[in-house]
Coordinates of C-alpha atoms in Angstrom, one line a residue:
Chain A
X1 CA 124.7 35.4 211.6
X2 CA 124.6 38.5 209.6
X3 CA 127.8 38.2 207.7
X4 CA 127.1 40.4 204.6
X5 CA 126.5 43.3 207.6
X6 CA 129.7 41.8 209.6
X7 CA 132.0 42.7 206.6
X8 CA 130.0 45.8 206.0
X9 CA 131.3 47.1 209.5
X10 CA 135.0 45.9 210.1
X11 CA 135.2 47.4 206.4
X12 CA 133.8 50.9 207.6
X13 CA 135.5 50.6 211.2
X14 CA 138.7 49.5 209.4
X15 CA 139.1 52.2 206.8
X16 CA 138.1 54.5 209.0
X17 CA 140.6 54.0 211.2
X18 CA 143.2 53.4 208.0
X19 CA 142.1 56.6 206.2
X20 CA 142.4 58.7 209.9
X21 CA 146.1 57.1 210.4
X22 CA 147.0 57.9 207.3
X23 CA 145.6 61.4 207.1
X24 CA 148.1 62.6 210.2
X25 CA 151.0 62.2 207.7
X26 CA 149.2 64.4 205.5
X27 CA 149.7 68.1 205.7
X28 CA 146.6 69.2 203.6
X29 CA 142.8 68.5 203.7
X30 CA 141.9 66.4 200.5
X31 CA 138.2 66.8 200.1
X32 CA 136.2 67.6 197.4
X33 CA 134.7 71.0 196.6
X34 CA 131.7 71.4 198.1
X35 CA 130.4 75.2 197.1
X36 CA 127.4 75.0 199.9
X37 CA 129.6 74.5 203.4
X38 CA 131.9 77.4 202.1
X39 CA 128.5 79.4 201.8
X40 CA 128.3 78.3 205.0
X41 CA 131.5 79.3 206.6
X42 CA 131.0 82.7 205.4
X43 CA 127.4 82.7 206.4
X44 CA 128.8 81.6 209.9
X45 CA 131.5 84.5 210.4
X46 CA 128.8 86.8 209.2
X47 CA 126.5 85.7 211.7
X48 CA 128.8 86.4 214.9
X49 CA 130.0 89.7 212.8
X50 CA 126.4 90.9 212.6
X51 CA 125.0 89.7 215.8
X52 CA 122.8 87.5 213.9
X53 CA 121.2 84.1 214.3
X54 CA 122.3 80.9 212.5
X55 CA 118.8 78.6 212.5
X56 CA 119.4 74.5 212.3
X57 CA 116.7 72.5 210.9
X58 CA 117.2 68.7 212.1
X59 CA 113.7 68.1 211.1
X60 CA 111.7 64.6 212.3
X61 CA 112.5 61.6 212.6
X62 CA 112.1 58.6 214.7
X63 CA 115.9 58.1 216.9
X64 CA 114.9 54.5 216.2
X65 CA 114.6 54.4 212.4
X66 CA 117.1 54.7 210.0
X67 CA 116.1 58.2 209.4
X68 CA 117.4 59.3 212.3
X69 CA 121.3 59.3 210.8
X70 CA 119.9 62.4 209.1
X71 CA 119.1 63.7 212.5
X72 CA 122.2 62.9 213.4
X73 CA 124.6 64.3 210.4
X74 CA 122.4 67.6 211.6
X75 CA 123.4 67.6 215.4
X76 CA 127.1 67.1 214.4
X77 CA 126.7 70.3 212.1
X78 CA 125.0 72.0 214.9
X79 CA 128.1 71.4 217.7
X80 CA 130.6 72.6 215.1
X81 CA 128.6 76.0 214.5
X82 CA 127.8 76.4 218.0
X83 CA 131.2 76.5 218.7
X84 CA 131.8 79.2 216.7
X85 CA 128.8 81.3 217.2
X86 CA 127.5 80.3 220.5
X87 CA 129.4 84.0 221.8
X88 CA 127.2 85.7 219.5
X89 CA 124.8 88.1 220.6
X90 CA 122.1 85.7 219.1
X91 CA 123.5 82.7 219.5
X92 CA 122.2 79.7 217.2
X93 CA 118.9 78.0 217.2
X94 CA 118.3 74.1 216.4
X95 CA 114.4 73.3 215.6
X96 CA 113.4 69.9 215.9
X97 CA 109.8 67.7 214.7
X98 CA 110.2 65.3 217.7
X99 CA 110.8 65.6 221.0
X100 CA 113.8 63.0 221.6
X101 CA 115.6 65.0 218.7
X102 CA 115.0 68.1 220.7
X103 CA 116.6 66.8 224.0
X104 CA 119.4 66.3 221.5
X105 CA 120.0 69.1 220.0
X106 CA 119.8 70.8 223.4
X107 CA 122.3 68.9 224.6
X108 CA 124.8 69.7 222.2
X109 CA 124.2 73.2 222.6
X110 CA 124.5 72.8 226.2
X111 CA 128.0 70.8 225.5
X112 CA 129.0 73.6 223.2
X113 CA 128.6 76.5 225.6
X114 CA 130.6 74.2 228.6
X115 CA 132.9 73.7 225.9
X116 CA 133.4 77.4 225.5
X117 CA 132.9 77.9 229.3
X118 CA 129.5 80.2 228.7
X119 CA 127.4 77.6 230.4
X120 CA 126.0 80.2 232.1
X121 CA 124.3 81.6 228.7
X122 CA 122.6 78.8 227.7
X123 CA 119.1 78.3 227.6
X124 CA 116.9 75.2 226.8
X125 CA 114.6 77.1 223.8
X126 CA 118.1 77.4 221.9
X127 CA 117.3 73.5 221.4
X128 CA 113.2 73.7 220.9
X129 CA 110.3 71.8 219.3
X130 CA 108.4 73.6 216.8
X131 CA 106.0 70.8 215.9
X132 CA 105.3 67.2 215.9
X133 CA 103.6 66.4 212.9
X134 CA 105.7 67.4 209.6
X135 CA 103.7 70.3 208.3
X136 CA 103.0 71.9 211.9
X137 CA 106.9 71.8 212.4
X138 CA 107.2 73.7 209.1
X139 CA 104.6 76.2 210.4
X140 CA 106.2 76.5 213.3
X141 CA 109.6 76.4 212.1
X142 CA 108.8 79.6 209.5
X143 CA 107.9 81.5 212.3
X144 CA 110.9 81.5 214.2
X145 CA 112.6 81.9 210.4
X146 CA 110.5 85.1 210.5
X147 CA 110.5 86.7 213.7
X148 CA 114.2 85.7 215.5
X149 CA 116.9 88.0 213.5
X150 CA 117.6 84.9 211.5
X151 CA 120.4 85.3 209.2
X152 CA 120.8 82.5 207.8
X153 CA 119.0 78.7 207.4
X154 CA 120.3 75.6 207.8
X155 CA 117.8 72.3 207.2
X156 CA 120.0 69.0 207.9
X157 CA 118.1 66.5 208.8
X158 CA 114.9 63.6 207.5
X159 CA 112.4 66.4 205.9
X160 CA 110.3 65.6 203.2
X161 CA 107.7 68.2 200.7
X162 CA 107.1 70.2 204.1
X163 CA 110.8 71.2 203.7
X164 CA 109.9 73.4 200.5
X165 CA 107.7 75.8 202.9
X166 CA 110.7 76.5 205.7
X167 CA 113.0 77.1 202.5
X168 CA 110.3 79.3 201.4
X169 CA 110.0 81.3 204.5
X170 CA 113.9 81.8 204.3
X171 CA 113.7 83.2 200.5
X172 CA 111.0 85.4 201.6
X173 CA 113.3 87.0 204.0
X174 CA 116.3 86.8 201.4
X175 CA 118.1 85.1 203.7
X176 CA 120.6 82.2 202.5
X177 CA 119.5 78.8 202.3
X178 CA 121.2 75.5 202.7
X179 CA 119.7 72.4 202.7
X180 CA 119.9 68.4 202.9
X181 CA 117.4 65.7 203.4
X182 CA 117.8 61.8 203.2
X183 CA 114.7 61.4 201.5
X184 CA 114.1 61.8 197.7
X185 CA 111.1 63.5 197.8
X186 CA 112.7 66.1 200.2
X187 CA 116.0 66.6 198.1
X188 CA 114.0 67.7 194.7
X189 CA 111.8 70.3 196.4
X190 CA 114.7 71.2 198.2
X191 CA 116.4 71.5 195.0
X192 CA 113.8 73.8 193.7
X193 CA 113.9 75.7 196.8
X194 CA 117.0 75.7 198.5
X195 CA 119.5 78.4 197.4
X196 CA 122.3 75.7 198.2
X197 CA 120.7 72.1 198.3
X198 CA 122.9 69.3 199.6
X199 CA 122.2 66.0 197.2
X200 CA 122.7 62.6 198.4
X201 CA 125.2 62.0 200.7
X202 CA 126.5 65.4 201.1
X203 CA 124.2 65.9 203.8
X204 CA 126.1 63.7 205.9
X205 CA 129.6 65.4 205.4
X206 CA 128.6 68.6 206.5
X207 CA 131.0 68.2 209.9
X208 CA 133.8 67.2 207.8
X209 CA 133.6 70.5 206.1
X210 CA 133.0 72.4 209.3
X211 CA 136.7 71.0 210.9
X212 CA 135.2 68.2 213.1
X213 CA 138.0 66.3 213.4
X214 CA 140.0 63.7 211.1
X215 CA 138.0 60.5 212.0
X216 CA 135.2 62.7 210.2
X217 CA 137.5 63.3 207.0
X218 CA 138.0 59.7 207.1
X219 CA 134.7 58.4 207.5
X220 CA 134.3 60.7 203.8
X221 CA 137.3 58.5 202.7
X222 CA 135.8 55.3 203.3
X223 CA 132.5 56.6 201.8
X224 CA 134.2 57.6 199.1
X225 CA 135.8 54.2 198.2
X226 CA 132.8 52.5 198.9
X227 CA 131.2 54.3 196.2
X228 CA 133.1 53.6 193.9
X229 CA 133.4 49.7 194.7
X230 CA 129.4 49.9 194.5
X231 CA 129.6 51.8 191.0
X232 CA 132.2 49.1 189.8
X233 CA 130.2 46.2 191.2
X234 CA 126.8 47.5 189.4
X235 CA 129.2 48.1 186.2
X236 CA 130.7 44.0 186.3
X237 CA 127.2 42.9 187.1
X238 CA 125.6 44.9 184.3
X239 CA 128.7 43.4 182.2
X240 CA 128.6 40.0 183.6
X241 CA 124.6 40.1 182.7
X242 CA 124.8 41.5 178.9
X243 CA 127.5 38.6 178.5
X244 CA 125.3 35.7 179.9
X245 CA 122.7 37.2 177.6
X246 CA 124.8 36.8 174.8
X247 CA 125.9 33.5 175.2
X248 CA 122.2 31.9 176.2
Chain B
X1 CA 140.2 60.0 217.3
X2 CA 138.4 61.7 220.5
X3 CA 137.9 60.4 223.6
X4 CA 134.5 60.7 225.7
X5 CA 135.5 62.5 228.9
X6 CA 132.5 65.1 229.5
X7 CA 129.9 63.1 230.4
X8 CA 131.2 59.5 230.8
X9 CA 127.3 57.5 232.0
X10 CA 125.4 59.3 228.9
X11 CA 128.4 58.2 226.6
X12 CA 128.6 54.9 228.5
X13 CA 124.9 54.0 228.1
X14 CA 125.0 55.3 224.2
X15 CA 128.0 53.7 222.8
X16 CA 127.2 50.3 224.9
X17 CA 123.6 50.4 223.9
X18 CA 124.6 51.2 220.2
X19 CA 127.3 48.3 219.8
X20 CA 124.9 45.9 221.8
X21 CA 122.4 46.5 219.3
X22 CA 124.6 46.5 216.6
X23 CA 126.2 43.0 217.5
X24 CA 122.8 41.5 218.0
X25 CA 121.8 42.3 214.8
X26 CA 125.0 40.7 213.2
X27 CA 124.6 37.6 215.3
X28 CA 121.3 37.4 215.4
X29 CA 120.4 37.7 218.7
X30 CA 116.9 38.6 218.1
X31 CA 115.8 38.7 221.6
X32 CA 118.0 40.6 222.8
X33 CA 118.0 43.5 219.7
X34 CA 114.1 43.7 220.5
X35 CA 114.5 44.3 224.4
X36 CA 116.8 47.0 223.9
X37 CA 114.6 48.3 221.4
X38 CA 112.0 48.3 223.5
X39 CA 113.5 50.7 226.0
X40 CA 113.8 52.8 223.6
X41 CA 110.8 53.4 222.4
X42 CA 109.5 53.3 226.0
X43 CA 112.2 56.3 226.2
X44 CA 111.0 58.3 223.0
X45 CA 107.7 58.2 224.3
X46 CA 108.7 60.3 227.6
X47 CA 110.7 62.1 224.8
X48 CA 107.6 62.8 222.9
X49 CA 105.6 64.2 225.9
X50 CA 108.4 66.0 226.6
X51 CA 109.1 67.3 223.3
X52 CA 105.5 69.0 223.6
X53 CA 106.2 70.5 227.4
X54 CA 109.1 72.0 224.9
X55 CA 106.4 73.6 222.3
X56 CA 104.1 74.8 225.2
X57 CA 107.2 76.5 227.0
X58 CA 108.5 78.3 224.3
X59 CA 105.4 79.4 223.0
X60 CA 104.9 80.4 226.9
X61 CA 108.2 82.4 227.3
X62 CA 107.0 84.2 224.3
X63 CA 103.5 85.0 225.3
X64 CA 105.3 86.2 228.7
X65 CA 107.9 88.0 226.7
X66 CA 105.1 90.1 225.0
X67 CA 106.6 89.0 221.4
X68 CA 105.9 89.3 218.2
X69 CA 102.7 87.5 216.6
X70 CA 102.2 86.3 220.3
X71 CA 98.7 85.9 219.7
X72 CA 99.6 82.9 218.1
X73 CA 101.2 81.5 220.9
X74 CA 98.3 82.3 222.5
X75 CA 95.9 80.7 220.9
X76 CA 98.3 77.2 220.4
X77 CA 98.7 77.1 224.2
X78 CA 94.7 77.3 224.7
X79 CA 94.6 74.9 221.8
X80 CA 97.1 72.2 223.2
X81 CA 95.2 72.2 226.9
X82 CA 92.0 72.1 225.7
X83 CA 93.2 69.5 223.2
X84 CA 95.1 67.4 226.0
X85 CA 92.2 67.4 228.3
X86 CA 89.7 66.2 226.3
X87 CA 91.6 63.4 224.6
X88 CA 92.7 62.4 228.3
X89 CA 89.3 62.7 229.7
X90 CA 87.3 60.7 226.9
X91 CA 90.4 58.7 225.2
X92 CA 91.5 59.0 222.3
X93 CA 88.5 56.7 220.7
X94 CA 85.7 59.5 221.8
X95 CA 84.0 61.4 219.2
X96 CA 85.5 64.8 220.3
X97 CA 88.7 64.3 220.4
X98 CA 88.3 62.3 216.8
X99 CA 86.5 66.0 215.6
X100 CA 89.5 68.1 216.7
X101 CA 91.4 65.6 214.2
X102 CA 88.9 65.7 211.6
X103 CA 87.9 68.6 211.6
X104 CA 90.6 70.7 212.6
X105 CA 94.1 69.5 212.4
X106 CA 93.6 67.5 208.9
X107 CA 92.0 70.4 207.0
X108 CA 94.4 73.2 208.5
X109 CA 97.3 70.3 207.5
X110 CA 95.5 70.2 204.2
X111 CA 94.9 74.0 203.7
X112 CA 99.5 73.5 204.1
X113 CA 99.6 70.8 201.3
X114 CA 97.8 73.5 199.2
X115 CA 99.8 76.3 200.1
X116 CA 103.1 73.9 198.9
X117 CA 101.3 73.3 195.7
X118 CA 101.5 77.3 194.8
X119 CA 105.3 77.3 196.5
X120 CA 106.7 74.4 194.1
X121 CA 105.3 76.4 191.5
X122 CA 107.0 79.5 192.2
X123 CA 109.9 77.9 192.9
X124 CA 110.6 76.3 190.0
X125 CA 109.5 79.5 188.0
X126 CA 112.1 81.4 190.1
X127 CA 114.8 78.3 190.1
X128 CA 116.5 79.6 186.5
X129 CA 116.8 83.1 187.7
X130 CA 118.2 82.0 191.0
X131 CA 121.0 79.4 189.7
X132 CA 121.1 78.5 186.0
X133 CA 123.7 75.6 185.6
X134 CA 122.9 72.5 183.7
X135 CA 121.5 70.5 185.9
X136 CA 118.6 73.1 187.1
X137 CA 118.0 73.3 183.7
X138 CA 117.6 70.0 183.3
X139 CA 115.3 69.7 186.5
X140 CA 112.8 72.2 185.2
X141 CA 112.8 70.7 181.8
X142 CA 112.4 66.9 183.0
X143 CA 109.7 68.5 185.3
X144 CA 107.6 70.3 182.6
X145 CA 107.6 67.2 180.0
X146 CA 106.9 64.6 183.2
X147 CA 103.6 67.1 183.9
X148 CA 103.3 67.3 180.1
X149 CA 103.0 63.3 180.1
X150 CA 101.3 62.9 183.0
X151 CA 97.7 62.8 182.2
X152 CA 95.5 64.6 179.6
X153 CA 96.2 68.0 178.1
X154 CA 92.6 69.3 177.7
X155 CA 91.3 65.8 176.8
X156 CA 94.2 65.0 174.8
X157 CA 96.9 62.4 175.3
X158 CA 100.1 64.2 173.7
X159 CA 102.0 61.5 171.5
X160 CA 105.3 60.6 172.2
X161 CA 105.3 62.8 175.1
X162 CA 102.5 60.8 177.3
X163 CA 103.3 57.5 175.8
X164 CA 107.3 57.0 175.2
X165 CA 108.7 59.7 176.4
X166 CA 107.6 59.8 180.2
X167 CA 107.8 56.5 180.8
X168 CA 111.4 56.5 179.8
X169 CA 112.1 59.7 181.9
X170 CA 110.2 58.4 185.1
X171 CA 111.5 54.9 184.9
X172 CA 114.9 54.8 183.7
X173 CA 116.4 58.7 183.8
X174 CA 115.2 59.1 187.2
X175 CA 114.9 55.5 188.5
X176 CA 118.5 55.2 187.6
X177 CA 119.2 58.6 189.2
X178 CA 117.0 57.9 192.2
X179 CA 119.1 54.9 193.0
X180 CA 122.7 56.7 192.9
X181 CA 121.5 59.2 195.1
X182 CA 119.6 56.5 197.6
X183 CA 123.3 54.5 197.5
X184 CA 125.2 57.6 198.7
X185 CA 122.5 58.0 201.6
X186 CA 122.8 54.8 202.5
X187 CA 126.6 55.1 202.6
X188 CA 126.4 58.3 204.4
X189 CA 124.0 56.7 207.0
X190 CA 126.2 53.9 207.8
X191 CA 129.5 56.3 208.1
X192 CA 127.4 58.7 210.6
X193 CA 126.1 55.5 212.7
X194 CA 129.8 54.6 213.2
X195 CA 131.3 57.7 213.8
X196 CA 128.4 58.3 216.7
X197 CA 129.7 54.2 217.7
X198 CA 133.1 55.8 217.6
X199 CA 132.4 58.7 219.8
X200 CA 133.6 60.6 217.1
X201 CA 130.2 62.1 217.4
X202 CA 128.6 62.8 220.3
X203 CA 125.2 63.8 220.4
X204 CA 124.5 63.3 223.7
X205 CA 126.4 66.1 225.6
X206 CA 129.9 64.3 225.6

């Protein structure tokens, strides 16, 4: 039995859940500042304002590897700005390295527009492939960046140095940038590239700043905490380890 | 917390393979984790061909549509069928489909690697105008001394720099740094696994 991943869980699951009670009794939001999903917001209203086109990277990844949480944290972005923007006239676009993540993607569009009854207005190249190995999907992906009235770029998802050329594409067309990738190498071009580059786990709150719901909020809680239960574990280790070393 | 209503066998077949798998791994039930698995992949593989269906009907519509740069589309469509045919005529082992690789997709892919090459260098000349806070500062000056240290400056080995200075950048500035940032994504991925567990996320139409 897995016991280290046992308490890992029922800790997550249980603050969750803790963290979502106890945010009902709470009148105000309490999260942190996080300058790039304001950017976001505004690039979102502007979007439906404009008649524009909000474009959603969720990049590659395999649904079976870790990676794909990435993927994931991108999809969940994707429903909340679907919802708002799905009655534009150019409604959003999600761009995908791998075919599962496509199917994905289209589906939450497709929930989206039932959502907001337009089911009707939904077609499946909303959701679309743009290549399957990682530097054809940037190719691909910077021509949709340059020819579909895009307004503004989103990249949320597992993208590594091909992720510098989409960001490219979008600075090019001085259109804004955000962007978030799980891997290392794709967070430093990123942060060379991106006008607003999401480091580490920021990627993975996006929702909670979009108003997905208060298990999301909570979910940043119990990240939170664990964080800093890490950071003061690797402190009393570091600690307990200069001590040992003092008195051998 | 939200409830799955919408589309109750998609968010049936998701949460109750996710927690299966889940509980297998924490009890070990190797077997069963690996059959699961195995579905899966046997499913992302039909998701893979039909992933590119996906490419080759967009890049239809737009060829039908008359669009922009639809040459392009074009040519990819011609270059997928002719690609497809050959590789399921003669395998995958044959020596044509092995020259398309060769001989096509790896240098045009490598032709892309050089193309980033120029864009990271523009990008980190433009990075200062664009956003000049501390830490971009820091990033283009931990950048130029890590190329700096790196390997000879016209034949020369610059002291300090090469020898002390790098080193201690690479291995514990960034090491350190690489590891906070690695410990937030792995936090972040186990809180988005678990919210998709809790239907709280529902990527799947729901």
């Amino acid at each position: 039995m897995n016991l280290a991943m046992l308490v890992v869980v029922l800790y997550f699951v249980g603050a969750m859940i803790a963290f979502s009670i106890l945010s009902r009794r709470q009148k105000e939001r309490n999260l942190r500042d996080i300058p790039a999903f304001y950017r976001l917001q505004g690039a979102l209203e502007l979007a439906v304002e404009d008649g524009t086109r909000l474009h959603v990277a969720i990049g590659r990844s395999d649904i079976t590897s870790p990676q794909s949480a990435a993927a994931l944290a991108g999809l969940s972005m994707l429903r909340r700005i679907a919802t708002v923007a799905s009655e534009s006239d150019n409604p959003p676009v999600a761009t995908a390295g791998d075919g599962v993540l496509a199917i994905l993607a289209q589906d939450t569009l497709r929930a989206a527009y039932q959502q907001l009854g337009l089911f009707g207005a939904f077609e499946n190249d909303l959701g679309r492939v743009t290549g399957l190995t990682p530097f054809s999907y940037a190719a691909g992906t910077i021509h949709l960046v340059r020819d579909e009235e895009v307004s503004a770029n989103l990249l949320a998802g597992s993208f590594g140095i091909e992720a510098a050329l989409i960001a490219n594409a979008g600075e090019r067309r001085q259109i804004l940038t955000l962007a978030g990738s799980d891997t290392l190498t794709g967070q430093a071009v990123l942060f060379a590239t991106a006008h607003e580059p999401l480091i580490g786990e920021e990627l993975f709150a996006g929702a909670a700043y979009l108003g997905a719901g208060p298990l999301h909020d909570a979910s940043l809680h119990a990240q939170d905490l664990a964080r800093w239960l890490v950071a003061a574990g690797l402190v009393a280790g570091a600690l307990f380890g200069l001590f040992l070393g003092f008195l051998t | 917390m939200k409830f799955p209503v919408r589309a109750p066998v998609s968010t049936l077949v998701a949460l109750g393979g996710g927690w299966l798998i889940l509980l297998a791994y924490i009890f070990g039930l190797e077997g069963l984790r690996a059959t699961i698995l195995g579905w899966v992949v046997l499913v992302s593989a039909a998701g893979l061909l039909l992933g590119v269906l996906n490419l080759a009907a967009v890049h239809f519509g737009k060829l039908r549509g008359g669009a922009r740069n639809a040459l392009y589309s074009f040519l990819l469509i011609v270059s997928m069928f002719v690609t497809f045919v050959v590789t399921a005529w003669l395998g995958p082992e044959h020596a044509a489909p092995q020259w398309v690789f060769d001989y096509l997709l790896l240098p045009v892919e490598a032709s892309l690697v050089a193309v980033m090459a120029v864009t990271l260098t523009f990008a980190a000349a433009r990075l200062l105008s664009r956003r000049v806070d501390l830490f971009a500062i820091l990033f283009v000056a931990f950048a130029i001394l890590t190329l700096m240290g790196s390997g000879p400056l016209l034949g020369i080995n610059l002291p300090i720099v090469s020898d002390l200075l790098r080193p201690w950048l690479a291995q514990v500035l960034a090491g350190a740094g690489a590891r906070g940032i690695l410990i937030g994504v792995s936090l972040g991925t186990i809180t988005t696994g678990l919210r998709v567990l809790l239907a709280a996320d529902q990527p799947y139409g729901g």
